[in-house]
Tab-separated table of C-alpha atoms and ligand atoms in Angstrom:
chain	number	residue	atom	x	y	z
Y	1	MET	CA	22.694	-17.397	19.971
Y	2	SER	CA	25.245	-15.289	22.188
Y	3	SER	CA	23.925	-13.299	25.135
Y	4	ILE	CA	25.333	-9.764	24.868
Y	5	VAL	CA	23.607	-7.075	26.171
Y	6	CYS	CA	25.089	-2.915	24.622
Y	7	HIS	CA	23.774	-0.601	26.069
Y	8	PRO	CA	24.871	2.339	24.391
Y	9	ILE	CA	24.462	6.082	26.004
Y	10	LEU	CA	21.987	8.068	23.406
Y	11	ASP	CA	22.577	11.359	22.524
Y	12	SER	CA	19.652	12.532	23.438
Y	13	GLN	CA	19.257	15.130	20.738
Y	14	ASN	CA	18.700	13.035	17.731
Y	15	GLY	CA	19.023	8.910	18.322
Y	16	ILE	CA	22.262	8.341	17.737
Y	17	ALA	CA	24.764	6.176	19.569
Y	18	THR	CA	27.548	8.240	21.231
Y	19	ASP	CA	30.643	6.017	21.900
Y	20	ALA	CA	30.222	5.000	25.580
Y	21	VAL	CA	29.159	1.572	26.271
Y	22	ILE	CA	28.398	0.917	29.823
Y	23	LYS	CA	26.777	-2.511	31.163
Y	24	LYS	CA	27.224	-5.571	29.142
Y	25	GLN	CA	27.603	-9.432	29.401
Y	26	ARG	CA	30.427	-9.591	27.136
Y	27	PRO	CA	32.143	-7.397	25.891
Y	28	PRO	CA	31.437	-6.174	22.191
Y	29	PRO	CA	34.817	-6.884	20.003
Y	30	LEU	CA	36.782	-3.876	20.136
Y	31	VAL	CA	36.510	-1.650	17.354
Y	32	LEU	CA	37.694	2.174	16.612
Y	33	SER	CA	34.768	4.120	17.265
Y	34	ARG	CA	33.846	6.900	14.784
Y	35	PRO	CA	32.730	10.410	15.822
Y	36	LYS	CA	28.718	10.284	15.743
Y	37	ASP	CA	28.258	13.209	13.304
Y	38	LEU	CA	29.702	11.073	10.099
Y	39	ILE	CA	26.704	8.688	10.357
Y	40	GLN	CA	23.885	11.621	10.909
Y	41	GLU	CA	25.699	13.268	7.860
Y	42	ALA	CA	25.753	10.248	5.757
Y	43	CYS	CA	21.710	9.911	6.462
Y	44	GLN	CA	21.081	13.881	6.725
Y	45	ARG	CA	18.880	13.381	3.185
Y	46	LEU	CA	17.054	10.480	4.617
Y	47	VAL	CA	14.963	13.315	6.855
Y	48	LEU	CA	12.519	15.597	4.804
Y	49	SER	CA	11.786	19.362	6.094
Y	50	ASP	CA	8.375	19.656	6.723
Y	51	GLN	CA	9.292	22.621	3.426
Y	52	GLN	CA	10.225	19.787	1.444
Y	53	LEU	CA	7.161	17.986	2.001
Y	54	ARG	CA	5.187	20.948	1.051
Y	55	ARG	CA	7.096	21.156	-2.436
Y	56	ILE	CA	6.011	17.876	-2.768
Y	57	MET	CA	2.475	18.319	-2.137
Y	58	GLN	CA	2.695	21.120	-4.785
Y	59	SER	CA	4.194	19.048	-7.058
Y	60	MET	CA	1.896	15.965	-6.422
Y	61	GLU	CA	-1.328	17.983	-6.506
Y	62	LYS	CA	-0.007	19.376	-10.381
Y	63	SER	CA	0.485	15.437	-11.192
Y	64	MET	CA	-2.603	14.445	-10.145
Y	65	GLU	CA	-4.096	17.446	-12.378
Y	66	GLN	CA	-2.189	16.165	-15.205
Y	67	GLY	CA	-3.779	12.500	-14.966
Y	68	LEU	CA	-7.171	14.146	-14.207
Y	69	ALA	CA	-7.205	15.929	-17.312
Y	70	THR	CA	-5.969	13.214	-19.681
Y	71	SER	CA	-5.689	9.675	-20.314
Y	72	THR	CA	-2.748	9.274	-21.835
Y	73	LYS	CA	0.144	6.841	-21.109
Y	74	LYS	CA	2.527	9.273	-20.524
Y	75	VAL	CA	1.571	11.258	-17.746
Y	76	ALA	CA	2.762	9.651	-14.222
Y	77	VAL	CA	-0.310	9.385	-11.685
Y	78	LYS	CA	-2.598	8.235	-13.745
Y	79	MET	CA	-5.824	8.781	-11.720
Y	80	LEU	CA	-8.063	6.463	-12.725
Y	81	PRO	CA	-12.467	6.748	-13.080
Y	82	THR	CA	-13.383	3.606	-10.544
Y	83	TYR	CA	-16.900	4.145	-12.043
Y	84	VAL	CA	-17.933	3.937	-7.921
Y	85	ASP	CA	-19.893	7.125	-7.210
Y	86	SER	CA	-21.999	6.180	-4.496
Y	87	VAL	CA	-21.197	4.229	-1.206
Y	88	PRO	CA	-23.012	2.154	0.383
Y	89	ASN	CA	-26.135	3.191	2.838
Y	90	GLY	CA	-26.004	0.714	5.195
Y	91	THR	CA	-29.107	-1.238	3.652
Y	92	GLU	CA	-26.540	-3.522	1.745
Y	93	SER	CA	-27.024	-7.107	2.158
Y	94	GLY	CA	-26.721	-10.941	0.323
Y	95	ASP	CA	-24.393	-13.664	-0.240
Y	96	PHE	CA	-21.269	-12.187	-2.273
Y	97	LEU	CA	-18.343	-13.772	-3.650
Y	98	ALA	CA	-14.617	-11.895	-3.290
Y	99	LEU	CA	-11.528	-12.071	-5.419
Y	100	ASP	CA	-8.906	-10.467	-3.629
Y	101	LEU	CA	-5.701	-10.522	-5.720
Y	102	GLY	CA	-2.829	-8.341	-4.763
Y	103	GLY	CA	-0.096	-9.902	-3.214
Y	104	THR	CA	1.662	-12.284	-2.372
Y	105	ASN	CA	-1.359	-14.415	-1.467
Y	106	PHE	CA	-4.733	-14.824	-3.610
Y	107	ARG	CA	-8.187	-15.081	-1.421
Y	108	VAL	CA	-11.351	-16.131	-2.116
Y	109	LEU	CA	-14.261	-15.350	0.036
Y	110	HIS	CA	-18.143	-15.941	0.962
Y	111	ILE	CA	-19.885	-12.763	2.467
Y	112	LYS	CA	-23.160	-12.450	3.864
Y	113	LEU	CA	-23.862	-9.130	4.208
Y	114	GLN	CA	-27.032	-8.180	6.956
Y	115	GLY	CA	-27.260	-5.072	8.815
Y	116	LYS	CA	-24.082	-4.042	9.842
Y	117	GLU	CA	-22.812	-7.546	10.344
Y	118	THR	CA	-20.740	-9.238	7.374
Y	119	LYS	CA	-19.906	-13.527	7.920
Y	120	MET	CA	-17.264	-14.142	6.308
Y	121	THR	CA	-16.104	-17.216	5.440
Y	122	GLY	CA	-13.001	-17.680	3.049
Y	123	LYS	CA	-9.825	-19.596	1.985
Y	124	ILE	CA	-6.000	-18.264	1.026
Y	125	PHE	CA	-3.836	-19.251	-1.488
Y	126	ARG	CA	-0.238	-18.662	-2.239
Y	127	VAL	CA	0.683	-17.320	-5.498
Y	128	PRO	CA	3.878	-19.024	-5.774
Y	129	GLU	CA	6.642	-16.499	-7.623
Y	130	SER	CA	6.779	-18.838	-10.974
Y	131	ILE	CA	3.394	-18.292	-11.611
Y	132	MET	CA	3.860	-14.250	-10.160
Y	133	ARG	CA	6.372	-14.066	-13.507
Y	134	GLY	CA	4.692	-16.523	-15.782
Y	135	THR	CA	2.208	-16.657	-18.452
Y	136	GLY	CA	-1.224	-14.543	-17.862
Y	137	GLU	CA	-2.888	-17.048	-18.907
Y	138	ALA	CA	-1.095	-19.758	-15.665
Y	139	LEU	CA	-1.898	-17.028	-13.598
Y	140	PHE	CA	-5.457	-17.163	-14.253
Y	141	ASP	CA	-5.796	-21.103	-14.036
Y	142	HIS	CA	-4.473	-20.188	-10.950
Y	143	ILE	CA	-6.889	-18.379	-9.558
Y	144	ALA	CA	-9.548	-19.819	-11.110
Y	145	GLY	CA	-8.275	-23.421	-9.365
Y	146	CYS	CA	-8.643	-21.716	-6.610
Y	147	MET	CA	-11.734	-20.362	-6.873
Y	148	ALA	CA	-13.011	-24.430	-8.087
Y	149	LYS	CA	-11.626	-25.407	-4.780
Y	150	PHE	CA	-12.997	-23.119	-2.697
Y	151	MET	CA	-16.246	-23.556	-3.980
Y	152	GLY	CA	-16.464	-27.346	-4.406
Y	153	GLU	CA	-15.547	-27.102	-0.227
Y	154	ASN	CA	-18.326	-24.597	0.419
Y	155	ASP	CA	-20.945	-26.170	-1.572
Y	156	LEU	CA	-21.064	-23.376	-3.845
Y	157	LYS	CA	-20.269	-24.275	-7.317
Y	158	ASP	CA	-24.640	-25.186	-8.081
Y	159	ALA	CA	-25.448	-22.588	-6.330
Y	160	GLN	CA	-27.014	-19.748	-7.991
Y	161	LYS	CA	-24.389	-17.869	-9.423
Y	162	LEU	CA	-23.646	-14.909	-6.224
Y	163	PRO	CA	-22.686	-11.444	-8.148
Y	164	LEU	CA	-18.464	-11.473	-7.376
Y	165	GLY	CA	-16.395	-8.525	-6.408
Y	166	PHE	CA	-12.842	-9.027	-7.541
Y	167	THR	CA	-10.314	-6.678	-5.902
Y	168	PHE	CA	-7.247	-6.766	-8.108
Y	169	SER	CA	-4.603	-4.861	-6.792
Y	170	PHE	CA	-3.103	-3.220	-9.440
Y	171	PRO	CA	-3.365	0.135	-11.837
Y	172	CYS	CA	-6.743	-0.527	-13.932
Y	173	GLU	CA	-7.863	1.738	-16.706
Y	174	GLN	CA	-11.453	0.878	-16.233
Y	175	GLU	CA	-14.041	1.339	-18.953
Y	176	GLY	CA	-17.075	0.584	-16.412
Y	177	LEU	CA	-17.911	-1.544	-13.192
Y	178	THR	CA	-16.518	-4.385	-14.931
Y	179	LYS	CA	-14.059	-3.567	-16.908
Y	180	GLY	CA	-10.462	-2.727	-16.505
Y	181	LYS	CA	-7.080	-3.223	-18.469
Y	182	LEU	CA	-4.031	-3.198	-16.872
Y	183	VAL	CA	-2.001	-0.797	-17.034
Y	184	THR	CA	1.313	-2.190	-15.510
Y	185	TRP	CA	1.962	-4.735	-13.227
Y	186	THR	CA	3.493	-3.747	-9.931
Y	187	LYS	CA	4.811	-5.296	-6.526
Y	188	GLY	CA	7.105	-8.097	-8.715
Y	189	PHE	CA	3.811	-9.909	-10.787
Y	190	LYS	CA	5.513	-9.981	-14.013
Y	191	ALA	CA	2.934	-12.321	-15.688
Y	192	SER	CA	3.440	-11.707	-19.566
Y	193	GLY	CA	0.378	-10.901	-22.099
Y	194	VAL	CA	-2.052	-9.489	-19.333
Y	195	GLU	CA	-0.954	-5.092	-19.431
Y	196	GLY	CA	-3.548	-3.901	-21.721
Y	197	VAL	CA	-6.298	-6.901	-21.534
Y	198	ASP	CA	-9.300	-6.542	-19.529
Y	199	VAL	CA	-8.291	-8.737	-15.924
Y	200	VAL	CA	-12.633	-10.245	-15.807
Y	201	THR	CA	-12.348	-11.222	-19.548
Y	202	LEU	CA	-9.082	-13.403	-18.678
Y	203	LEU	CA	-10.925	-14.145	-15.283
Y	204	HIS	CA	-14.407	-15.943	-17.295
Y	205	GLU	CA	-11.572	-17.162	-19.833
Y	206	ALA	CA	-10.464	-19.535	-17.676
Y	207	CYS	CA	-13.366	-19.976	-15.954
Y	208	HIS	CA	-14.782	-22.011	-19.034
Y	209	ARG	CA	-11.666	-23.703	-20.056
Y	210	ARG	CA	-12.221	-25.379	-16.574
Y	211	LYS	CA	-16.266	-25.584	-17.390
Y	212	ASP	CA	-17.167	-26.564	-13.695
Y	213	ILE	CA	-17.673	-23.185	-12.542
Y	214	ASP	CA	-19.467	-19.874	-13.375
Y	215	ILE	CA	-19.045	-16.469	-12.289
Y	216	ASP	CA	-20.850	-13.172	-12.680
Y	217	VAL	CA	-18.611	-10.318	-12.270
Y	218	VAL	CA	-20.385	-7.199	-10.564
Y	219	ALA	CA	-17.660	-5.310	-9.559
Y	220	LEU	CA	-13.987	-4.937	-10.642
Y	221	LEU	CA	-11.814	-3.277	-8.085
Y	222	ASN	CA	-8.816	-1.698	-6.637
Y	223	ASP	CA	-8.044	-2.562	-2.781
Y	224	THR	CA	-8.036	1.164	-1.782
Y	225	VAL	CA	-11.852	1.257	-2.975
Y	226	GLY	CA	-12.113	-1.294	-0.530
Y	227	THR	CA	-10.735	0.097	1.773
Y	228	LEU	CA	-12.576	2.966	1.440
Y	229	MET	CA	-15.734	1.181	1.274
Y	230	ALA	CA	-15.725	-0.895	4.077
Y	231	CYS	CA	-14.900	1.842	6.596
Y	232	ALA	CA	-17.373	4.548	4.524
Y	233	PHE	CA	-20.033	1.396	5.323
Y	234	GLN	CA	-19.248	1.941	8.868
Y	235	GLU	CA	-18.461	5.774	8.867
Y	236	ASN	CA	-20.602	8.203	6.345
Y	237	SER	CA	-17.931	10.369	6.284
Y	238	CYS	CA	-14.939	8.181	4.830
Y	239	GLN	CA	-13.895	10.302	1.620
Y	240	ILE	CA	-10.375	8.822	1.198
Y	241	GLY	CA	-8.782	5.272	1.280
Y	242	VAL	CA	-5.448	4.531	1.242
Y	243	ILE	CA	-3.374	1.904	1.622
Y	244	VAL	CA	0.155	1.274	2.772
Y	245	GLY	CA	1.217	-2.335	2.388
Y	246	THR	CA	3.543	-4.518	0.155
Y	247	GLY	CA	2.707	-1.366	-2.171
Y	248	THR	CA	1.181	2.055	-1.741
Y	249	ASN	CA	-1.950	3.985	-2.855
Y	250	ALA	CA	-4.717	5.987	-2.189
Y	251	CYS	CA	-8.231	6.750	-3.312
Y	252	TYR	CA	-11.009	9.275	-3.078
Y	253	MET	CA	-14.013	11.501	-4.044
Y	254	GLU	CA	-13.237	13.962	-6.513
Y	255	ARG	CA	-15.820	16.256	-7.916
Y	256	LEU	CA	-16.820	14.894	-11.533
Y	257	ASP	CA	-16.420	18.535	-12.850
Y	258	ARG	CA	-12.752	18.183	-11.603
Y	259	ILE	CA	-11.979	15.428	-13.930
Y	260	PRO	CA	-11.935	17.074	-17.265
Y	261	LYS	CA	-10.854	13.281	-18.600
Y	262	LEU	CA	-14.660	12.661	-17.903
Y	263	ALA	CA	-16.759	15.278	-19.705
Y	264	GLY	CA	-20.330	14.229	-21.169
Y	265	TYR	CA	-20.064	11.104	-18.608
Y	266	VAL	CA	-23.334	9.504	-18.100
Y	267	ASP	CA	-23.863	6.817	-16.473
Y	268	GLU	CA	-26.222	3.746	-17.383
Y	269	HIS	CA	-29.032	5.614	-15.783
Y	270	GLY	CA	-28.193	8.853	-18.067
Y	271	VAL	CA	-27.411	10.418	-15.056
Y	272	THR	CA	-23.506	12.932	-14.550
Y	273	PRO	CA	-22.775	11.927	-11.204
Y	274	GLU	CA	-21.945	14.898	-8.420
Y	275	GLU	CA	-18.664	12.353	-7.412
Y	276	MET	CA	-16.815	9.491	-8.239
Y	277	ILE	CA	-13.877	7.737	-6.867
Y	278	ILE	CA	-10.650	8.053	-8.222
Y	279	ASN	CA	-8.098	5.224	-7.853
Y	280	THR	CA	-4.833	7.795	-7.497
Y	281	GLU	CA	-2.012	5.038	-8.007
Y	282	TRP	CA	-0.022	7.581	-6.367
Y	283	GLY	CA	2.698	5.071	-6.077
Y	284	ALA	CA	3.824	6.705	-9.465
Y	285	PHE	CA	4.395	9.825	-8.365
Y	286	GLY	CA	8.047	10.997	-9.273
Y	287	ASP	CA	8.296	8.910	-12.167
Y	288	ASP	CA	8.748	11.819	-14.782
Y	289	GLY	CA	11.321	13.491	-12.050
Y	290	ALA	CA	9.363	15.048	-9.475
Y	291	LEU	CA	10.945	13.754	-7.130
Y	292	ASP	CA	14.502	13.537	-7.795
Y	293	PHE	CA	14.796	16.557	-6.000
Y	294	LEU	CA	14.693	14.387	-2.675
Y	295	ARG	CA	15.711	10.807	-4.436
Y	296	THR	CA	19.141	9.631	-2.919
Y	297	GLU	CA	22.019	7.382	-4.282
Y	298	TRP	CA	20.250	4.768	-2.169
Y	299	ASP	CA	17.125	5.204	-3.325
Y	300	GLU	CA	18.106	4.580	-7.205
Y	301	VAL	CA	19.540	1.395	-6.321
Y	302	VAL	CA	16.939	-0.008	-4.700
Y	303	ASP	CA	15.282	1.211	-8.138
Y	304	ARG	CA	17.827	-0.621	-10.278
Y	305	GLU	CA	17.864	-3.620	-8.739
Y	306	SER	CA	13.767	-3.980	-8.914
Y	307	ILE	CA	11.501	-6.364	-11.318
Y	308	ASN	CA	10.492	-2.406	-12.815
Y	309	PRO	CA	13.177	0.005	-12.569
Y	310	GLY	CA	11.772	3.903	-13.167
Y	311	GLN	CA	7.887	2.879	-12.278
Y	312	HIS	CA	6.479	3.533	-8.918
Y	313	LEU	CA	9.497	5.442	-7.319
Y	314	TYR	CA	7.065	7.035	-4.899
Y	315	GLU	CA	5.913	3.724	-3.281
Y	316	LYS	CA	9.643	2.570	-3.890
Y	317	MET	CA	10.068	5.190	-0.629
Y	318	ILE	CA	7.385	4.233	1.085
Y	319	SER	CA	5.646	0.830	1.090
Y	320	GLY	CA	6.479	-2.262	2.961
Y	321	MET	CA	7.996	-4.120	-0.664
Y	322	TYR	CA	10.946	-1.791	-0.194
Y	323	MET	CA	11.329	-0.282	2.917
Y	324	GLY	CA	13.719	-3.024	4.659
Y	325	GLU	CA	16.149	-3.551	1.613
Y	326	CYS	CA	15.748	0.782	1.472
Y	327	ALA	CA	17.824	0.007	4.959
Y	328	ARG	CA	19.767	-2.505	4.016
Y	329	VAL	CA	21.304	-0.348	1.200
Y	330	VAL	CA	22.221	2.158	3.629
Y	331	LEU	CA	23.612	-0.035	6.388
Y	332	GLU	CA	25.449	-1.123	3.055
Y	333	ASP	CA	27.180	1.760	2.705
Y	334	LEU	CA	27.652	3.141	6.021
Y	335	ALA	CA	29.844	-0.286	6.133
Y	336	LYS	CA	31.397	0.036	3.253
Y	337	GLN	CA	32.190	3.410	4.586
Y	338	GLY	CA	33.511	1.869	7.111
Y	339	LEU	CA	31.320	3.507	9.844
Y	340	LEU	CA	28.769	-0.509	10.446
Y	341	PHE	CA	30.076	-3.275	11.216
Y	342	GLY	CA	33.821	-2.747	11.162
Y	343	GLY	CA	33.510	-2.408	8.471
Y	344	ASN	CA	32.887	-5.581	7.195
Y	345	SER	CA	29.759	-5.316	4.537
Y	346	ASP	CA	29.631	-8.859	3.508
Y	347	ALA	CA	27.100	-10.040	5.587
Y	348	ILE	CA	24.481	-6.543	5.340
Y	349	SER	CA	25.605	-6.479	0.853
Y	350	VAL	CA	22.735	-9.501	0.258
Y	351	PRO	CA	20.194	-7.695	-1.541
Y	352	HIS	CA	16.918	-8.497	0.512
Y	353	CYS	CA	17.950	-9.835	3.366
Y	354	PHE	CA	16.969	-7.072	5.785
Y	355	PRO	CA	12.824	-7.523	5.261
Y	356	THR	CA	10.208	-4.147	6.252
Y	357	LYS	CA	9.747	-6.253	9.057
Y	358	PHE	CA	13.091	-5.760	10.719
Y	359	VAL	CA	12.775	-2.374	10.709
Y	360	SER	CA	9.922	-3.080	12.503
Y	361	GLU	CA	11.214	-5.359	14.841
Y	362	ILE	CA	13.822	-3.043	15.457
Y	363	ASP	CA	11.784	0.298	15.400
Y	364	SER	CA	10.227	-2.060	17.807
Y	365	ASP	CA	13.412	-2.004	19.961
Y	366	LEU	CA	14.106	1.819	20.536
Y	367	LEU	CA	10.428	2.253	21.253
Y	368	GLU	CA	10.534	-0.443	23.856
Y	369	ASP	CA	13.700	-0.812	25.351
Y	370	ASP	CA	14.102	2.154	27.785
Y	371	ASP	CA	17.864	0.619	28.470
Y	372	ARG	CA	18.615	0.817	25.496
Y	373	THR	CA	20.035	-2.740	25.454
Y	374	PHE	CA	18.995	-3.417	21.199
Y	375	GLN	CA	18.751	-7.112	21.956
Y	376	LYS	CA	16.472	-7.706	19.215
Y	377	THR	CA	18.634	-5.627	16.939
Y	378	TYR	CA	21.602	-7.908	18.263
Y	379	GLN	CA	19.821	-10.901	17.039
Y	380	ILE	CA	18.588	-9.917	13.729
Y	381	LEU	CA	22.476	-8.381	13.105
Y	382	GLU	CA	23.995	-11.701	13.939
Y	383	ASP	CA	21.019	-13.858	12.248
Y	384	ILE	CA	21.964	-12.031	8.929
Y	385	GLY	CA	25.465	-12.893	9.437
Y	386	VAL	CA	27.281	-9.489	10.517
Y	387	GLU	CA	30.095	-10.356	11.842
Y	388	MET	CA	31.934	-7.824	14.784
Y	389	ILE	CA	28.445	-6.286	15.902
Y	390	THR	CA	29.098	-3.788	18.408
Y	391	ALA	CA	26.780	-2.147	20.724
Y	392	ASN	CA	27.039	1.632	18.953
Y	393	ASP	CA	25.915	-0.722	15.633
Y	394	CYS	CA	22.846	-1.798	17.139
Y	395	ALA	CA	22.242	1.698	18.386
Y	396	ASN	CA	23.125	2.938	14.832
Y	397	VAL	CA	21.515	0.462	12.670
Y	398	ALA	CA	17.964	1.363	14.358
Y	399	TYR	CA	18.928	5.193	13.718
Y	400	VAL	CA	18.791	4.476	9.991
Y	401	CYS	CA	15.621	2.167	10.075
Y	402	SER	CA	13.882	4.909	12.082
Y	403	LEU	CA	15.075	7.395	9.733
Y	404	ILE	CA	13.346	5.241	7.040
Y	405	SER	CA	10.575	4.395	8.237
Y	406	THR	CA	9.843	8.271	9.042
Y	407	ARG	CA	10.466	9.516	5.251
Y	408	ALA	CA	8.059	6.930	4.447
Y	409	ALA	CA	5.005	7.678	7.126
Y	410	HIS	CA	6.439	11.654	6.104
Y	411	LEU	CA	5.880	11.143	2.197
Y	412	THR	CA	2.459	8.934	2.834
Y	413	ALA	CA	1.434	12.040	5.277
Y	414	ALA	CA	2.194	14.803	2.198
Y	415	GLY	CA	-0.169	13.190	-0.038
Y	416	ILE	CA	-3.374	12.323	2.233
Y	417	ALA	CA	-2.737	16.051	3.330
Y	418	MET	CA	-2.955	17.379	-0.100
Y	419	LEU	CA	-5.786	15.552	-0.533
Y	420	LEU	CA	-7.165	16.451	2.437
Y	421	ASN	CA	-6.665	20.376	1.698
Y	422	ARG	CA	-7.585	19.651	-2.638
Y	423	MET	CA	-11.020	18.073	-1.282
Y	424	ASN	CA	-11.024	20.773	1.341
Y	425	LYS	CA	-14.248	19.234	2.883
Y	426	LYS	CA	-15.212	20.494	6.588
Y	427	HIS	CA	-14.787	16.333	8.141
Y	428	VAL	CA	-12.998	13.504	6.326
Y	429	THR	CA	-12.155	10.320	7.841
Y	430	VAL	CA	-9.262	8.683	5.816
Y	431	GLY	CA	-9.530	4.848	5.301
Y	432	VAL	CA	-6.085	3.207	5.961
Y	433	ASP	CA	-5.244	-0.387	5.248
Y	434	GLY	CA	-1.665	-2.406	4.644
Y	435	SER	CA	0.948	-4.728	7.173
Y	436	VAL	CA	2.914	-1.311	7.430
Y	437	TYR	CA	0.481	0.608	8.690
Y	438	ARG	CA	-0.985	-2.410	11.011
Y	439	PHE	CA	2.319	-3.841	12.299
Y	440	HIS	CA	4.996	-0.814	11.873
Y	441	PRO	CA	5.102	0.027	15.410
Y	442	THR	CA	5.507	4.095	15.283
Y	443	TYR	CA	4.353	4.311	11.738
Y	444	PRO	CA	0.343	5.313	12.221
Y	445	THR	CA	1.639	7.998	15.123
Y	446	LEU	CA	4.179	9.518	12.584
Y	447	LEU	CA	1.963	10.044	9.983
Y	448	ASP	CA	-0.993	11.277	11.792
Y	449	ALA	CA	1.495	13.684	13.473
Y	450	LYS	CA	2.374	14.853	9.972
Y	451	ILE	CA	-1.191	15.156	8.622
Y	452	GLY	CA	-1.819	17.475	11.534
Y	453	GLU	CA	1.094	20.026	10.430
Y	454	LEU	CA	0.523	20.203	6.561
Y	455	ILE	CA	-2.932	20.797	6.929
Y	456	VAL	CA	-4.532	23.704	6.450
Y	457	GLY	CA	-7.651	26.110	7.290
Y	458	ASP	CA	-10.086	24.492	9.752
Y	459	ILE	CA	-10.148	20.976	8.149
Y	460	GLU	CA	-11.082	17.715	10.150
Y	461	TYR	CA	-9.797	14.719	10.134
Y	462	LYS	CA	-9.919	11.639	11.371
Y	463	LEU	CA	-7.513	7.617	10.503
Y	464	MET	CA	-9.137	4.940	10.567
Y	465	LEU	CA	-8.124	1.063	10.543
Y	466	SER	CA	-10.152	-0.507	7.662
Y	467	GLU	CA	-11.709	-3.667	8.810
Y	468	ASP	CA	-10.138	-5.603	5.328
Y	469	GLY	CA	-10.991	-3.649	2.767
Y	470	SER	CA	-10.275	-5.480	-0.145
Y	471	GLY	CA	-12.411	-8.383	1.117
Y	472	ARG	CA	-15.846	-6.976	3.152
Y	473	GLY	CA	-15.419	-3.946	0.716
Y	474	ALA	CA	-15.841	-6.282	-2.421
Y	475	ALA	CA	-18.757	-7.603	-1.600
Y	476	LEU	CA	-19.861	-3.783	-0.126
Y	477	VAL	CA	-19.234	-2.152	-3.882
Y	478	ALA	CA	-20.718	-5.923	-5.432
Y	479	ALA	CA	-23.925	-4.671	-2.985
Y	480	VAL	CA	-24.003	-1.543	-4.226
Y	481	ALA	CA	-24.237	-1.661	-7.851
Y	482	THR	CA	-26.055	-4.641	-7.250
Y	483	ARG	CA	-28.514	-2.335	-5.444
Y	484	LEU	CA	-29.130	0.196	-7.986
Y	485	LYS	CA	-29.202	-2.572	-11.049
Y	486	GLU	CA	-32.396	-3.975	-8.936
Y	487	GLU	CA	-33.728	-0.220	-8.549
Y	488	LYS	CA	-33.289	0.658	-12.310
Y	489	LEU	CA	-35.239	-2.598	-12.873
Y	490	ALA	CA	-37.659	-1.769	-10.611
Y	491	ALA	CA	-37.845	1.985	-12.180
Y	492	SER	CA	-38.093	0.700	-15.998
Y	493	LEU	CA	-41.368	-2.162	-14.914
Y	494	SER	CA	-43.231	0.560	-12.793
Y	495	SER	CA	-42.508	3.297	-16.205
Y	496	SER	CA	-43.505	0.418	-18.842
Y	497	SER	CA	-46.584	-0.641	-16.809
Y	498	SER	CA	-47.588	3.468	-15.714
Y	499	ASN	CA	-47.618	3.779	-20.384
Y	500	GLN	CA	-49.755	0.405	-20.603
F	1	BGC	C1	-0.838	-1.359	-7.099
F	1	BGC	C2	-2.293	-0.373	-6.638
F	1	BGC	C3	-2.199	-0.571	-5.116
F	1	BGC	C4	-1.451	-0.876	-4.007
F	1	BGC	C5	-1.883	-1.405	-3.036
F	1	BGC	C6	0.772	-0.552	-6.080
F	1	BGC	O1	1.477	-1.421	-6.253
F	1	BGC	O2	-0.267	-0.245	-8.591
F	1	BGC	O3	-3.470	-0.728	-7.304
F	1	BGC	O4	-3.789	-0.061	-4.833
F	1	BGC	O5	-0.245	-1.288	-4.928
F	1	BGC	O6	-1.924	-2.271	-3.048
């Protein structure tokens, strides 16, 4: 590894490298310098104005209203009822199992709720790509196998069946708390025979095939709902749950009188709740063309080369599964135009060679390195095989990464601000989780600042990092469901005894 230290001078206005290169231990290769404004000009479309963000907010709310009105497959933003209409009241307690499937890892957890305390033991299992894209039966057999292993190792096999919360982080059309048909796979999953089928049934069938474990699924939930519930357990003003990780999505408490497709709905107690958590599935916003006015040719490449072209277009401009690839496609194009790497695009043209964690690391270089040495950026580019890296290249790569991550943060801010404006409640806590939110150095600050600029009136909000919504949240939904079931049983017992 060579130890070049590059010190490009940055234009203080826009952060783009000028041609001047000062101090260096080893001179970068000589290449013809390019005027900085060519890169800036080429990337202009990645910078979103507040006016464009407001247009997104308006059009997203319109898409959401279409989703609230009808369950047809045609609407882009599905607005799926979750059948969760109460948040934890703090008295939840007991032992629960939680399953968490939503990415390349699958987790099984044993959770003990005791007052505000939670004790968790769990195990993480990998879901190999061959299983993600094989048959549904193989996928659910894998899940059941992992559960059996965990239950065996933790002496839970013979224990009385524990109430189980299943966090399944894909769009599910639920018919109640314990039933939900997968609408469509996202995030690189493609297991056959699952779309359109109830995933709780598939899980039960897989357990029956094994014969050695039995389960009692009391709640099926999305990770956004788990996030909301986990935060609401700490702060009862939490009314929105957001994930910005491998995928992105949000859920929020909606008034029932604003959900036409649930007209006439009564719960198992014969009551119409005032509100219900709606899983927006906002990742699919734009699938009907609503985002075309700002999607770039680079976004089109990312989409075209993905496993689900034409689907989840908003997600593809934001989340961790795509952010790095989007930056790579931009860099490849700039190299092909001769604006980077001396015009050599070979190394950067390899699909997926630039994961989102590189965007985070390079953005950290911009943030932490006062001298603008871009050591980390240089190292990353060298590791992926780019030859002829100049100081300007490093600074310009960092510039592109910061544009891509800022755009992602601002697009997410538009979604959250729209929900806050729509709910129009005085004080709302927004529970947030996901690898991009947790690990990108500037994403949370950029998100927060832009939400502040886009909300109207005197709404107050706070972003709160959720502590393991997919695990703890699943136990909490299971606990609330169990508590409500017990309350119902007690009420019916007391009414039958008073009738005697
Ligand atoms: C899925 C959502 C999920 C989100 C975050 C998206 O791809 O469609 O259901 O909540 O990823 O995990």
